[in-house]
């Protein structure tokens, strides 16, 4: 007979691995999109714009914005989890580390593959991070909190937040381009696919979740 305590410890280890590998890969994927120079994901546009204006590294800006957004959870009654707090720091650190290691990319022949790799890696990271089930990222917690507070749909709230973020970031000098559009189109299907690949739930729980109309693919680790 297998030891329930051992199984529980193994499962926790796997969840923690998914969490921190996912966060690290998310930061790395965002850095690849920066190096590609063909447009960033919505929050990345804002982070880059603020980085350009302040001279602070984009990873540190990501950490600061994550912390500010987390403070906004207080009035809307959201409660952070381990994944929430880890997200604030790990993504920004991984992003700056990757930017320090990966040189500038020149020419479309190199920039396009880097962009595609960044988007694909972001999908992998999303599946890993969410499958750990340690709580949403600060930006997604803001979305779900406003959804509950206003009664508006998740889709409407998310769209409103990300349009505001992209416009603000672009006006500050952030990179908006074909990569932004491709990210918006691809990240949903990629996230859904990799959530299934990395799902740690039991077969019974997975069946209930999948048939219950879960919107897991809408909750990204930002």
mmCIF file of C-alpha atoms in Angstrom:
data_model
loop_
_atom_site.group_PDB
_atom_site.id
_atom_site.type_symbol
_atom_site.label_atom_id
_atom_site.label_comp_id
_atom_site.label_asym_id
_atom_site.label_seq_id
_atom_site.Cartn_x
_atom_site.Cartn_y
_atom_site.Cartn_z
ATOM 1 C CA UNK A 1 0.000 0.000 0.000
ATOM 2 C CA UNK A 2 1.379 3.417 -0.943
ATOM 3 C CA UNK A 3 2.025 5.967 1.765
ATOM 4 C CA UNK A 4 -0.479 8.883 1.572
ATOM 5 C CA UNK A 5 2.037 11.198 3.241
ATOM 6 C CA UNK A 6 4.691 10.362 0.652
ATOM 7 C CA UNK A 7 2.192 10.894 -2.172
ATOM 8 C CA UNK A 8 1.202 14.236 -0.680
ATOM 9 C CA UNK A 9 4.852 15.308 -0.382
ATOM 10 C CA UNK A 10 5.574 14.282 -3.974
ATOM 11 C CA UNK A 11 2.544 16.168 -5.227
ATOM 12 C CA UNK A 12 3.566 19.319 -3.323
ATOM 13 C CA UNK A 13 7.074 19.076 -4.783
ATOM 14 C CA UNK A 14 5.633 18.802 -8.288
ATOM 15 C CA UNK A 15 3.355 21.773 -7.702
ATOM 16 C CA UNK A 16 6.221 23.914 -6.420
ATOM 17 C CA UNK A 17 8.352 22.854 -9.390
ATOM 18 C CA UNK A 18 5.578 23.813 -11.799
ATOM 19 C CA UNK A 19 5.154 27.143 -10.021
ATOM 20 C CA UNK A 20 8.756 28.319 -10.028
ATOM 21 C CA UNK A 21 9.793 26.828 -13.366
ATOM 22 C CA UNK A 22 6.676 28.379 -14.876
ATOM 23 C CA UNK A 23 7.427 31.806 -13.411
ATOM 24 C CA UNK A 24 11.046 31.651 -14.546
ATOM 25 C CA UNK A 25 10.019 30.655 -18.066
ATOM 26 C CA UNK A 26 7.407 33.399 -18.135
ATOM 27 C CA UNK A 27 10.068 35.988 -17.392
ATOM 28 C CA UNK A 28 12.369 34.427 -19.983
ATOM 29 C CA UNK A 29 9.622 34.425 -22.617
ATOM 30 C CA UNK A 30 8.888 38.106 -21.994
ATOM 31 C CA UNK A 31 12.603 38.858 -22.388
ATOM 32 C CA UNK A 32 12.664 37.047 -25.744
ATOM 33 C CA UNK A 33 9.801 39.219 -26.950
ATOM 34 C CA UNK A 34 11.812 42.277 -25.916
ATOM 35 C CA UNK A 35 14.835 41.037 -27.862
ATOM 36 C CA UNK A 36 12.678 40.265 -30.921
ATOM 37 C CA UNK A 37 11.541 43.895 -30.962
ATOM 38 C CA UNK A 38 8.321 43.125 -32.830
ATOM 39 C CA UNK A 39 5.841 43.905 -30.066
ATOM 40 C CA UNK A 40 5.296 42.749 -26.489
ATOM 41 C CA UNK A 41 2.426 41.223 -24.560
ATOM 42 C CA UNK A 42 0.008 43.870 -23.165
ATOM 43 C CA UNK A 43 1.571 44.327 -19.715
ATOM 44 C CA UNK A 44 5.023 44.100 -21.268
ATOM 45 C CA UNK A 45 4.202 47.168 -23.390
ATOM 46 C CA UNK A 46 3.496 49.108 -20.194
ATOM 47 C CA UNK A 47 6.601 47.781 -18.429
ATOM 48 C CA UNK A 48 8.829 48.675 -21.363
ATOM 49 C CA UNK A 49 7.300 52.144 -21.683
ATOM 50 C CA UNK A 50 7.895 52.877 -18.014
ATOM 51 C CA UNK A 51 11.408 51.439 -18.266
ATOM 52 C CA UNK A 52 12.183 53.762 -21.178
ATOM 53 C CA UNK A 53 10.893 56.772 -19.252
ATOM 54 C CA UNK A 54 12.534 56.013 -15.898
ATOM 55 C CA UNK A 55 15.774 54.294 -16.889
ATOM 56 C CA UNK A 56 14.926 51.417 -14.533
ATOM 57 C CA UNK A 57 15.315 47.897 -15.919
ATOM 58 C CA UNK A 58 12.151 46.366 -17.338
ATOM 59 C CA UNK A 59 12.331 43.498 -14.839
ATOM 60 C CA UNK A 60 12.410 45.874 -11.881
ATOM 61 C CA UNK A 61 9.527 47.847 -13.391
ATOM 62 C CA UNK A 62 7.585 44.576 -13.640
ATOM 63 C CA UNK A 63 8.218 43.927 -9.940
ATOM 64 C CA UNK A 64 7.153 47.445 -8.940
ATOM 65 C CA UNK A 65 3.971 47.316 -11.044
ATOM 66 C CA UNK A 66 3.176 43.858 -9.677
ATOM 67 C CA UNK A 67 3.516 45.162 -6.117
ATOM 68 C CA UNK A 68 1.336 48.206 -6.864
ATOM 69 C CA UNK A 69 -1.347 46.031 -8.449
ATOM 70 C CA UNK A 70 -1.184 43.700 -5.456
ATOM 71 C CA UNK A 71 -1.937 46.672 -3.181
ATOM 72 C CA UNK A 72 -5.080 47.259 -5.238
ATOM 73 C CA UNK A 73 -6.293 43.839 -4.071
ATOM 74 C CA UNK A 74 -6.918 45.274 -0.585
ATOM 75 C CA UNK A 75 -9.982 47.431 -1.371
ATOM 76 C CA UNK A 76 -11.518 44.759 -3.630
ATOM 77 C CA UNK A 77 -11.130 41.990 -1.047
ATOM 78 C CA UNK A 78 -8.735 39.671 -2.897
ATOM 79 C CA UNK A 79 -6.419 37.354 -0.954
ATOM 80 C CA UNK A 80 -2.963 36.510 -2.342
ATOM 81 C CA UNK A 81 -1.486 33.034 -2.413
ATOM 82 C CA UNK A 82 2.078 31.775 -2.632
ATOM 83 C CA UNK A 83 1.910 31.984 -6.416
ATOM 84 C CA UNK A 84 0.710 35.586 -6.250
ATOM 85 C CA UNK A 85 3.580 36.827 -4.108
ATOM 86 C CA UNK A 86 6.144 34.711 -5.973
ATOM 87 C CA UNK A 87 4.892 36.107 -9.270
ATOM 88 C CA UNK A 88 5.656 39.680 -8.230
ATOM 89 C CA UNK A 89 9.369 38.936 -7.833
ATOM 90 C CA UNK A 90 10.227 35.835 -9.868
ATOM 91 C CA UNK A 91 9.020 37.010 -13.287
ATOM 92 C CA UNK A 92 10.903 40.311 -13.133
ATOM 93 C CA UNK A 93 14.104 38.700 -11.877
ATOM 94 C CA UNK A 94 13.981 36.021 -14.587
ATOM 95 C CA UNK A 95 13.297 38.653 -17.217
ATOM 96 C CA UNK A 96 16.302 40.797 -16.321
ATOM 97 C CA UNK A 97 18.519 37.707 -16.043
ATOM 98 C CA UNK A 98 17.494 36.524 -19.506
ATOM 99 C CA UNK A 99 18.029 39.967 -21.012
ATOM 100 C CA UNK A 100 21.532 39.983 -19.527
ATOM 101 C CA UNK A 101 22.294 36.631 -21.171
ATOM 102 C CA UNK A 102 20.571 36.997 -24.556
ATOM 103 C CA UNK A 103 22.171 39.554 -26.896
ATOM 104 C CA UNK A 104 20.307 41.955 -29.173
ATOM 105 C CA UNK A 105 18.796 40.324 -32.257
ATOM 106 C CA UNK A 106 19.128 41.960 -35.676
ATOM 107 C CA UNK A 107 17.302 41.302 -38.930
ATOM 108 C CA UNK A 108 13.829 39.861 -39.469
ATOM 109 C CA UNK A 109 15.335 36.451 -40.245
ATOM 110 C CA UNK A 110 16.417 36.205 -36.608
ATOM 111 C CA UNK A 111 13.812 38.379 -34.903
ATOM 112 C CA UNK A 112 10.771 36.454 -36.155
ATOM 113 C CA UNK A 113 11.954 33.061 -34.785
ATOM 114 C CA UNK A 114 12.818 34.721 -31.457
ATOM 115 C CA UNK A 115 9.333 36.245 -31.325
ATOM 116 C CA UNK A 116 7.686 32.894 -32.087
ATOM 117 C CA UNK A 117 9.854 31.188 -29.475
ATOM 118 C CA UNK A 118 8.888 33.830 -26.912
ATOM 119 C CA UNK A 119 5.159 33.370 -27.539
ATOM 120 C CA UNK A 120 5.405 29.570 -27.486
ATOM 121 C CA UNK A 121 7.494 29.595 -24.308
ATOM 122 C CA UNK A 122 4.949 31.900 -22.714
ATOM 123 C CA UNK A 123 2.280 29.290 -23.383
ATOM 124 C CA UNK A 124 4.409 26.603 -21.741
ATOM 125 C CA UNK A 125 5.062 28.876 -18.762
ATOM 126 C CA UNK A 126 1.361 29.647 -18.414
ATOM 127 C CA UNK A 127 0.444 25.966 -18.341
ATOM 128 C CA UNK A 128 3.079 25.226 -15.712
ATOM 129 C CA UNK A 129 2.264 28.180 -13.484
ATOM 130 C CA UNK A 130 -1.511 27.784 -13.455
ATOM 131 C CA UNK A 131 -1.370 23.999 -13.052
ATOM 132 C CA UNK A 132 0.444 24.524 -9.732
ATOM 133 C CA UNK A 133 -2.758 26.093 -8.318
ATOM 134 C CA UNK A 134 -1.047 28.446 -5.861
ATOM 135 C CA UNK A 135 -3.197 31.455 -6.671
ATOM 136 C CA UNK A 136 -3.432 33.907 -9.581
ATOM 137 C CA UNK A 137 -0.849 36.511 -10.465
ATOM 138 C CA UNK A 138 -1.453 40.033 -9.142
ATOM 139 C CA UNK A 139 -2.797 41.313 -12.458
ATOM 140 C CA UNK A 140 -5.233 38.423 -12.870
ATOM 141 C CA UNK A 141 -6.352 38.796 -9.269
ATOM 142 C CA UNK A 142 -7.183 42.414 -10.070
ATOM 143 C CA UNK A 143 -9.246 41.178 -13.002
ATOM 144 C CA UNK A 144 -11.175 38.550 -11.041
ATOM 145 C CA UNK A 145 -11.677 40.959 -8.133
ATOM 146 C CA UNK A 146 -13.153 43.615 -10.425
ATOM 147 C CA UNK A 147 -15.268 40.938 -12.077
ATOM 148 C CA UNK A 148 -16.769 40.051 -8.705
ATOM 149 C CA UNK A 149 -17.064 43.668 -7.566
ATOM 150 C CA UNK A 150 -18.691 45.060 -10.717
ATOM 151 C CA UNK A 151 -20.611 42.031 -11.914
ATOM 152 C CA UNK A 152 -19.128 42.467 -15.389
ATOM 153 C CA UNK A 153 -17.887 39.441 -17.316
ATOM 154 C CA UNK A 154 -14.274 38.286 -17.003
ATOM 155 C CA UNK A 155 -13.863 38.821 -20.729
ATOM 156 C CA UNK A 156 -15.076 42.432 -20.547
ATOM 157 C CA UNK A 157 -13.018 43.280 -17.452
ATOM 158 C CA UNK A 158 -9.868 41.667 -18.856
ATOM 159 C CA UNK A 159 -10.284 43.411 -22.209
ATOM 160 C CA UNK A 160 -10.810 46.781 -20.532
ATOM 161 C CA UNK A 161 -7.740 46.408 -18.330
ATOM 162 C CA UNK A 162 -5.472 45.238 -21.144
ATOM 163 C CA UNK A 163 -6.616 47.894 -23.615
ATOM 164 C CA UNK A 164 -5.893 50.565 -20.986
ATOM 165 C CA UNK A 165 -2.503 48.982 -20.237
ATOM 166 C CA UNK A 166 -1.499 48.713 -23.912
ATOM 167 C CA UNK A 167 -2.547 52.278 -24.761
ATOM 168 C CA UNK A 168 -0.742 53.700 -21.720
ATOM 169 C CA UNK A 169 2.376 51.649 -22.424
ATOM 170 C CA UNK A 170 2.416 52.628 -26.097
ATOM 171 C CA UNK A 171 2.093 56.318 -25.246
ATOM 172 C CA UNK A 172 5.045 55.920 -22.876
ATOM 173 C CA UNK A 173 7.154 54.360 -25.634
ATOM 174 C CA UNK A 174 6.480 50.645 -25.227
ATOM 175 C CA UNK A 175 6.796 48.287 -28.196
ATOM 176 C CA UNK A 176 3.463 47.572 -29.899
ATOM 177 C CA UNK A 177 3.523 45.518 -33.080
ATOM 178 C CA UNK A 178 2.826 42.259 -34.823
ATOM 179 C CA UNK A 179 4.133 40.338 -31.815
ATOM 180 C CA UNK A 180 1.434 41.934 -29.651
ATOM 181 C CA UNK A 181 -1.287 40.823 -32.076
ATOM 182 C CA UNK A 182 0.117 37.303 -32.464
ATOM 183 C CA UNK A 183 0.430 36.976 -28.697
ATOM 184 C CA UNK A 184 -3.205 38.005 -28.225
ATOM 185 C CA UNK A 185 -4.363 35.458 -30.819
ATOM 186 C CA UNK A 186 -2.114 32.578 -29.776
ATOM 187 C CA UNK A 187 -1.872 32.701 -25.989
ATOM 188 C CA UNK A 188 -5.411 31.428 -25.319
ATOM 189 C CA UNK A 189 -5.072 28.216 -27.372
ATOM 190 C CA UNK A 190 -1.481 27.702 -26.182
ATOM 191 C CA UNK A 191 -2.432 28.154 -22.535
ATOM 192 C CA UNK A 192 -5.361 25.748 -22.855
ATOM 193 C CA UNK A 193 -3.167 23.111 -24.523
ATOM 194 C CA UNK A 194 -0.354 23.304 -21.970
ATOM 195 C CA UNK A 195 -2.779 23.401 -19.047
ATOM 196 C CA UNK A 196 -3.902 19.952 -20.186
ATOM 197 C CA UNK A 197 -0.310 18.802 -20.656
ATOM 198 C CA UNK A 198 0.774 19.865 -17.153
ATOM 199 C CA UNK A 199 -2.498 19.230 -15.293
ATOM 200 C CA UNK A 200 -1.759 17.764 -11.856
ATOM 201 C CA UNK A 201 -5.351 16.993 -10.902
ATOM 202 C CA UNK A 202 -6.663 13.447 -10.591
ATOM 203 C CA UNK A 203 -8.541 11.988 -13.596
ATOM 204 C CA UNK A 204 -11.886 12.360 -11.795
ATOM 205 C CA UNK A 205 -11.213 15.977 -10.836
ATOM 206 C CA UNK A 206 -10.006 16.714 -14.352
ATOM 207 C CA UNK A 207 -13.218 15.358 -15.844
ATOM 208 C CA UNK A 208 -15.370 17.456 -13.515
ATOM 209 C CA UNK A 209 -13.334 20.584 -14.218
ATOM 210 C CA UNK A 210 -13.312 20.167 -17.988
ATOM 211 C CA UNK A 211 -17.030 19.466 -18.222
ATOM 212 C CA UNK A 212 -17.912 22.245 -15.813
ATOM 213 C CA UNK A 213 -17.014 25.043 -18.206
ATOM 214 C CA UNK A 214 -13.890 26.191 -16.377
ATOM 215 C CA UNK A 215 -12.321 29.395 -17.672
ATOM 216 C CA UNK A 216 -8.795 28.335 -16.754
ATOM 217 C CA UNK A 217 -7.487 29.375 -20.131
ATOM 218 C CA UNK A 218 -8.574 32.957 -19.392
ATOM 219 C CA UNK A 219 -6.440 33.230 -16.259
ATOM 220 C CA UNK A 220 -2.862 33.933 -17.224
ATOM 221 C CA UNK A 221 0.003 34.337 -14.776
ATOM 222 C CA UNK A 222 0.143 38.101 -14.887
#
